[in-house]
Tab-separated table of C-alpha atoms in Angstrom:
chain	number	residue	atom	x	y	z
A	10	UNK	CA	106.771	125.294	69.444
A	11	UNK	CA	108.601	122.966	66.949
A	12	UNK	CA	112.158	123.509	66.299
A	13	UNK	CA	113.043	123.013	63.001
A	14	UNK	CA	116.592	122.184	63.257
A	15	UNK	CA	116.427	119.385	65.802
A	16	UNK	CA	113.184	118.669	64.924
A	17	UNK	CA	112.550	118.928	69.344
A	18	UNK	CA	109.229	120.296	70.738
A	19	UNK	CA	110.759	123.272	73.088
A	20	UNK	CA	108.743	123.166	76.109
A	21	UNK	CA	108.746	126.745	78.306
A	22	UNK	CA	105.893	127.144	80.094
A	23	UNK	CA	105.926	128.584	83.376
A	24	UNK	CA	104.824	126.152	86.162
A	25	UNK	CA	102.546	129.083	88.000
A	26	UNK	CA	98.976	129.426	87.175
A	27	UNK	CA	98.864	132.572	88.846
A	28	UNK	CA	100.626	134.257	91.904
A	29	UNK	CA	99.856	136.921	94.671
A	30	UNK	CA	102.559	138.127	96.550
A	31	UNK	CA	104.289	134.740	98.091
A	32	UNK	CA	101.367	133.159	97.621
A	33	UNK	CA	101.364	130.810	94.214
A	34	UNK	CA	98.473	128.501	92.249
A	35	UNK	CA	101.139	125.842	90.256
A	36	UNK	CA	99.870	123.664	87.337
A	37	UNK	CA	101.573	120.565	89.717
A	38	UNK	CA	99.263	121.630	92.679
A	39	UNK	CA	95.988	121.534	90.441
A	40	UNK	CA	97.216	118.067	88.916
A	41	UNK	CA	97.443	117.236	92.339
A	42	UNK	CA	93.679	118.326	93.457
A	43	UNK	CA	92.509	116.711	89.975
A	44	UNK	CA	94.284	112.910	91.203
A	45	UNK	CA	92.207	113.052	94.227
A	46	UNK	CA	89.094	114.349	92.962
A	47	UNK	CA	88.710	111.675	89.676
A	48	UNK	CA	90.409	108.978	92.230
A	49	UNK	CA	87.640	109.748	94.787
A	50	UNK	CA	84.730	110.184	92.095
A	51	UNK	CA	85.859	106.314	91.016
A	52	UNK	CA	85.843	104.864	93.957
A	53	UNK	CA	82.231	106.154	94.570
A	54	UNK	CA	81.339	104.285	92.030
A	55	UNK	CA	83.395	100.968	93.568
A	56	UNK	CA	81.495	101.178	96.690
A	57	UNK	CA	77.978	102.489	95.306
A	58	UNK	CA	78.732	99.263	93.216
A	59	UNK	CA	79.310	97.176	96.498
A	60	UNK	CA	76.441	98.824	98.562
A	61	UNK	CA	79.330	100.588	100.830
A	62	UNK	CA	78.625	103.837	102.399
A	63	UNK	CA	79.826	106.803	100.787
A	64	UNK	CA	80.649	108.088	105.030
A	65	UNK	CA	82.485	105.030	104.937
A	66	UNK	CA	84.863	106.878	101.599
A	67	UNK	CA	85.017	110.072	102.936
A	68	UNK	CA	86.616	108.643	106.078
A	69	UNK	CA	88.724	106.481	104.362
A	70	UNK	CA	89.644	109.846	101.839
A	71	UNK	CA	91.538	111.567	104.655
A	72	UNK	CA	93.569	108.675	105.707
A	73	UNK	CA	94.562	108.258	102.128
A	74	UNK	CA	94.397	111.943	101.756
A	75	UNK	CA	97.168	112.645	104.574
A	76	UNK	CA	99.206	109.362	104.249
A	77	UNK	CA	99.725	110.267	100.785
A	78	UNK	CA	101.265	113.793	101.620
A	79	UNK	CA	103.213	113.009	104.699
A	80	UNK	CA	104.750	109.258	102.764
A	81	UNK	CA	105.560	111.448	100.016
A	82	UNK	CA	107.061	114.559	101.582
A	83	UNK	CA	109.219	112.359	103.807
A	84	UNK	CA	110.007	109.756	101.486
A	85	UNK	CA	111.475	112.612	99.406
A	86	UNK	CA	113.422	114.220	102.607
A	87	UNK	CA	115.076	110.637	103.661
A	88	UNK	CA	116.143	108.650	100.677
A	89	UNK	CA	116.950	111.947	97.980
A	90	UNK	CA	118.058	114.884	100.381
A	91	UNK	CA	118.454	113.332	103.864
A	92	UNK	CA	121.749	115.193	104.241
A	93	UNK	CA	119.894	118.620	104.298
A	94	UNK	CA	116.641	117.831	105.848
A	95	UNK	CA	118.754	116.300	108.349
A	96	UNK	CA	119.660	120.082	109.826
A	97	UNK	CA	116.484	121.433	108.507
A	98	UNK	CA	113.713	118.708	110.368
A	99	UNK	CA	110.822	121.069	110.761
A	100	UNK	CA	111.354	121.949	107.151
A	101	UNK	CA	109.969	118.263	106.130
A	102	UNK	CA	106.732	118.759	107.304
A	103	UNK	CA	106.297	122.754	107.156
A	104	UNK	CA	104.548	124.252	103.636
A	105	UNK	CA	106.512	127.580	104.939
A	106	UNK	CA	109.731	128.920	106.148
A	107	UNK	CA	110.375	132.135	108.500
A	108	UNK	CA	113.907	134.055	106.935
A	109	UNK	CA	114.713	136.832	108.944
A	110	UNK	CA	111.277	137.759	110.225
A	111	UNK	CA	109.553	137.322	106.811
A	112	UNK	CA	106.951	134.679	106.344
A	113	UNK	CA	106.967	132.693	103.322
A	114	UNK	CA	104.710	129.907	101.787
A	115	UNK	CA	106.986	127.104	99.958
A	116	UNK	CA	104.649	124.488	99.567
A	117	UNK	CA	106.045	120.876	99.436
A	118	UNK	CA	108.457	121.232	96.662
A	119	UNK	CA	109.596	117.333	96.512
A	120	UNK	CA	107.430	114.749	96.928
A	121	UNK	CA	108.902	110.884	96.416
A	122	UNK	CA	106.005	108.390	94.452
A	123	UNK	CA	107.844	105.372	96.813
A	124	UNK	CA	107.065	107.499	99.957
A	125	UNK	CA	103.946	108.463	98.775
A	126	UNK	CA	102.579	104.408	98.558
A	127	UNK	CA	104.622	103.522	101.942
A	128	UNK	CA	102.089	106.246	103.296
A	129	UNK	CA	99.377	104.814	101.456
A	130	UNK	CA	100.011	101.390	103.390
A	131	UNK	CA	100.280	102.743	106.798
A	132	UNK	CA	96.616	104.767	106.207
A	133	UNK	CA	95.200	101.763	105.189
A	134	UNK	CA	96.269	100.037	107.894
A	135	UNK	CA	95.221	102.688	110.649
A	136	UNK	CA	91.673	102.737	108.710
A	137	UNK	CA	91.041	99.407	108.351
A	138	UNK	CA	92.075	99.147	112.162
A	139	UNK	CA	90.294	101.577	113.076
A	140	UNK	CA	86.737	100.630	111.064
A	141	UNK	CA	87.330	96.692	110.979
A	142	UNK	CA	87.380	96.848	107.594
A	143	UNK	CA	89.217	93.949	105.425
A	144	UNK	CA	92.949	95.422	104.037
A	145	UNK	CA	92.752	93.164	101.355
A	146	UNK	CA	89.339	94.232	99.980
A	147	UNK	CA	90.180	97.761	100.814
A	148	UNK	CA	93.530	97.807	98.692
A	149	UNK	CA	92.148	95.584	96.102
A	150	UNK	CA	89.881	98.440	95.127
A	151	UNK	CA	92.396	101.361	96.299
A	152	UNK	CA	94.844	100.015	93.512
A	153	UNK	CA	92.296	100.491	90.597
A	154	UNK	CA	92.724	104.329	90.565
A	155	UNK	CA	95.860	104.920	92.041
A	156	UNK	CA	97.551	104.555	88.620
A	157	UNK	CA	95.245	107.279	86.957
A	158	UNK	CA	96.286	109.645	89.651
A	159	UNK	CA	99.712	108.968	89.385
A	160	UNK	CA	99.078	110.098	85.966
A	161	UNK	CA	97.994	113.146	86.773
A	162	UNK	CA	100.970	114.134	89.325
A	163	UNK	CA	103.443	112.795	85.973
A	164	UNK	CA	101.211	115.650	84.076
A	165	UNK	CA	102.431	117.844	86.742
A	166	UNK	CA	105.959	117.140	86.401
A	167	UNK	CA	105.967	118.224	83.424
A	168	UNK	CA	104.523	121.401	84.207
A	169	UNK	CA	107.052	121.832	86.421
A	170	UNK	CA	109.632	120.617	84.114
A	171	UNK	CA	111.316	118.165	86.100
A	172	UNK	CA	111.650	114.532	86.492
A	173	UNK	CA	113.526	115.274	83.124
A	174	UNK	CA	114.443	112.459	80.871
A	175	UNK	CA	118.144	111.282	78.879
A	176	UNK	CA	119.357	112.910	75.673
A	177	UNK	CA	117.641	111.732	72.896
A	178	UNK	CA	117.328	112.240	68.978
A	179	UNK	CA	113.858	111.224	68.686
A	180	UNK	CA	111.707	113.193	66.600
A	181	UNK	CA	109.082	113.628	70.154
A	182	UNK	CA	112.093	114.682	72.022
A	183	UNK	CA	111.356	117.584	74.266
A	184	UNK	CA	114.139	120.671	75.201
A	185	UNK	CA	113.000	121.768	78.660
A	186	UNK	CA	114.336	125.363	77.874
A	187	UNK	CA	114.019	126.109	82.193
A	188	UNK	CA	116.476	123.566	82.008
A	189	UNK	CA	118.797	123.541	79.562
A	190	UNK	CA	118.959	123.466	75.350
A	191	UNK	CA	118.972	119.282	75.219
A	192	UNK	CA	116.220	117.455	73.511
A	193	UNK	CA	115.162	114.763	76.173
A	194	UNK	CA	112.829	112.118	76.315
A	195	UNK	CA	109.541	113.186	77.837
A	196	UNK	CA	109.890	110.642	80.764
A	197	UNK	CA	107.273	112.011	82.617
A	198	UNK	CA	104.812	111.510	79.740
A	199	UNK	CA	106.156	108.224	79.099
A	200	UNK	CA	105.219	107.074	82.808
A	201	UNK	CA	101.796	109.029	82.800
A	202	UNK	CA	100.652	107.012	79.831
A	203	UNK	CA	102.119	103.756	81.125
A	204	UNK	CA	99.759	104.315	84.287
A	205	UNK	CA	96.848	105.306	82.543
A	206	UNK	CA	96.993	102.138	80.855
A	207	UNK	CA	97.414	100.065	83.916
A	208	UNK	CA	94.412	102.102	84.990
A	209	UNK	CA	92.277	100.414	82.105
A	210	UNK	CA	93.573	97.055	83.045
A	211	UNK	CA	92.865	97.120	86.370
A	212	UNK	CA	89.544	98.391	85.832
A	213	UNK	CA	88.557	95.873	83.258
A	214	UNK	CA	89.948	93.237	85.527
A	215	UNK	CA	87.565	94.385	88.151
A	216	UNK	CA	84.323	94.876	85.921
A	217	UNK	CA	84.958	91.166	84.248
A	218	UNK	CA	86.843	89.323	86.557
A	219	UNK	CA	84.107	89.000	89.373
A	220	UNK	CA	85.883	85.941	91.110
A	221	UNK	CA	89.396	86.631	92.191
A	222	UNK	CA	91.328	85.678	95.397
A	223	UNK	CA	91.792	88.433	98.028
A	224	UNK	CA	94.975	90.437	97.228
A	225	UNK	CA	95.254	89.503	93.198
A	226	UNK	CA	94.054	93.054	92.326
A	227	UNK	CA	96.645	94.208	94.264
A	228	UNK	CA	99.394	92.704	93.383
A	229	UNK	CA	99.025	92.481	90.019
A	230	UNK	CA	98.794	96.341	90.462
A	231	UNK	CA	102.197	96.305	92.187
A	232	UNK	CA	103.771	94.100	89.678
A	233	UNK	CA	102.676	96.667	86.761
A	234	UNK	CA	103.127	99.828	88.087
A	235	UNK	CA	106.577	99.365	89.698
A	236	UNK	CA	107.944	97.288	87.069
A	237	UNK	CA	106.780	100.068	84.960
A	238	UNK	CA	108.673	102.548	87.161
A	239	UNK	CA	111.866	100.389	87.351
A	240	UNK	CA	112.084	100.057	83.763
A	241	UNK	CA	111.272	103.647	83.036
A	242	UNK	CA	113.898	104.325	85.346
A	243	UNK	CA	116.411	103.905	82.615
A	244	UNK	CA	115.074	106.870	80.286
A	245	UNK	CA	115.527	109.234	82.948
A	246	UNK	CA	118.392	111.439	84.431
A	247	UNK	CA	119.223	110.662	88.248
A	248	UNK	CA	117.243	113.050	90.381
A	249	UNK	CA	120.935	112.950	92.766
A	250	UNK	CA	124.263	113.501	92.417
A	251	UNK	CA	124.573	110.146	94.681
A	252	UNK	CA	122.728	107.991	92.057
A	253	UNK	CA	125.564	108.707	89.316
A	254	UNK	CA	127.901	105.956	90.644
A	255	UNK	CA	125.220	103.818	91.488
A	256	UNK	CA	124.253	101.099	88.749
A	257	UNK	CA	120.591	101.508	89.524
A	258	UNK	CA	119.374	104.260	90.795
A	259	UNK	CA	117.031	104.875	93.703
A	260	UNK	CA	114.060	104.891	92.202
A	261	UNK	CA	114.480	101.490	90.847
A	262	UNK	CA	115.766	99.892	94.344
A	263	UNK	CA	112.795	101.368	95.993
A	264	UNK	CA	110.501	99.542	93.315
A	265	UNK	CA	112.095	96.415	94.088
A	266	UNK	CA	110.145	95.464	97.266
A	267	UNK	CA	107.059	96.053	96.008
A	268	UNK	CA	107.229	94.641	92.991
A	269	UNK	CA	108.167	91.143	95.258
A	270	UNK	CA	105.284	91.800	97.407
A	271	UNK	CA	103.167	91.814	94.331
A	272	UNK	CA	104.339	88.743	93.499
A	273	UNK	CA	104.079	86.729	96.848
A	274	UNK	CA	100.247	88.274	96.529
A	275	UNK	CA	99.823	86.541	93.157
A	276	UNK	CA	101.977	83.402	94.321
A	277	UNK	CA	100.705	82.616	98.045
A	278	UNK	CA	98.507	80.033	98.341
A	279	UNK	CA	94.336	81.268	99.095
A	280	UNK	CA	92.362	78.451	100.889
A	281	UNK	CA	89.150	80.210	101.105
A	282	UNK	CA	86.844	80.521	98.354
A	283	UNK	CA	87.519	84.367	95.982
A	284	UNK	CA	84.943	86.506	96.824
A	285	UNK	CA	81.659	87.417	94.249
A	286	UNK	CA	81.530	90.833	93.004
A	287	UNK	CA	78.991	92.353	91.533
């Protein structure tokens, strides 16, 4: 509802769907399912476009699929709450704890974006090893609907009402009332709509660009979306107490090598001649 004293949207809703016993449906899980499902749906369309098989997606799908979860769950574990997970190892990879005899499912709750496309990478790499299949085309097309799911998992922040944003006056400032009574900027809405349009650029770029050098698509895409995320940075509240004292936070540091790789992908020289597409 709309406050009409600070003029804030309150935001309250609860982050479950639906629960049974232990056992919980969250708004961030479907988000979740929804990013793979519209990323996988698009790239059907890449490779139908390229006369690829669609066995050829579906393999590459659970390399993605798993990279994705695993980057993300321990990119979250070492760089924002190492000194836990440090005395809890099995805890990084398990969706459940045992306390005192009792079972309990806990899902992954933290899950790092930087992780997440360091996992990315590495399943690439095992696919296209594995299936001889060119990294560069691979990611080039990889990087086209990444951003749109990215959007999606922002959507679920919100739902979850984290990834909070600073203090703000604005007349779209949000008051996350699980959190606290402080209008905020909506960070998380800010980013999803920042990747959805880097979703339309890369797209275009793809449909009407149909001679590029090997690796453009891809770093252009790491150029946008982390520069996006390193400048975004700066409406948000530190996710650690660590970050206070730090004059960037670690978010933006981890944006900084891929942003560089995008632009040595842009930069380096190409000898051969850019491939047609279709």
């Amino acid at each position: 509802m709309i406050d009409s004293i600070l003029g804030a949207i309150h935001w309250n809703v609860s982050p479950e769907i639906f629960s049974i016993g232990s056992f919980e449906v969250r708004y961030y899980t479907m988000c979740f399912l929804l990013a793979f499902i519209c990323s996988y749906v698009l790239m059907l369309r890449i490779f139908k476009r390229e006369n690829k098989p669609q066995e050829l997606l579906d393999q590459f799908s659970i390399y993605i699929f798993v990279g994705t979860l695993l980057g993300a769950r321990l990119g979250h574990c070492l760089f924002y709450e190492f000194d836990y997970y440090k005395n809890h190892p099995l805890e990084m990879i398990l969706p459940f704890t045992f306390v005192n005899g009792k079972f309990t499912l806990t899902g992954f709750h933290g899950l790092a974006s930087h992780g997440g496309a360091a996992g990315i990478l590495v399943g690439i790499f095992l696919f296209c090893r594995k299936t001889k299949t060119d990294f560069l085309w691979i990611t080039d097309r990889l990087v086209i609907v990444i951003p749109l799911a990215g959007a999606f998992v922002r959507i679920g922040n919100f739902f979850n009402s984290e990834i909070i944003g600073l203090p703000t006056d604005l007349p779209w400032a949000v008051v996350f009332e699980r959190i606290d009574a402080v209008p905020r900027h909506p960070a998380q809405l800010y980013e999803a709509l920042a990747y959805v349009m880097i979703f339309i650029i890369l797209w275009n770029l793809y449909h009407r660009k149909p001679l590029l050098k090997p690796g453009f698509i891809f770093g252009l895409f790491l150029i946008l979306l982390f520069g996006a995320r390193f400048g975004l940075e700066f409406f948000k509240e530190n996710q650690e107490a660590f970050e206070d004292n730090m004059k960037y936070n670690m978010g933006q540091l981890l944006s900084l090598p891929f942003i560089a790789m995008g632009v040595y992908l842009l930069l380096r020289p190409y000898k051969g001649q850019p491939v047609k597409r279709k």
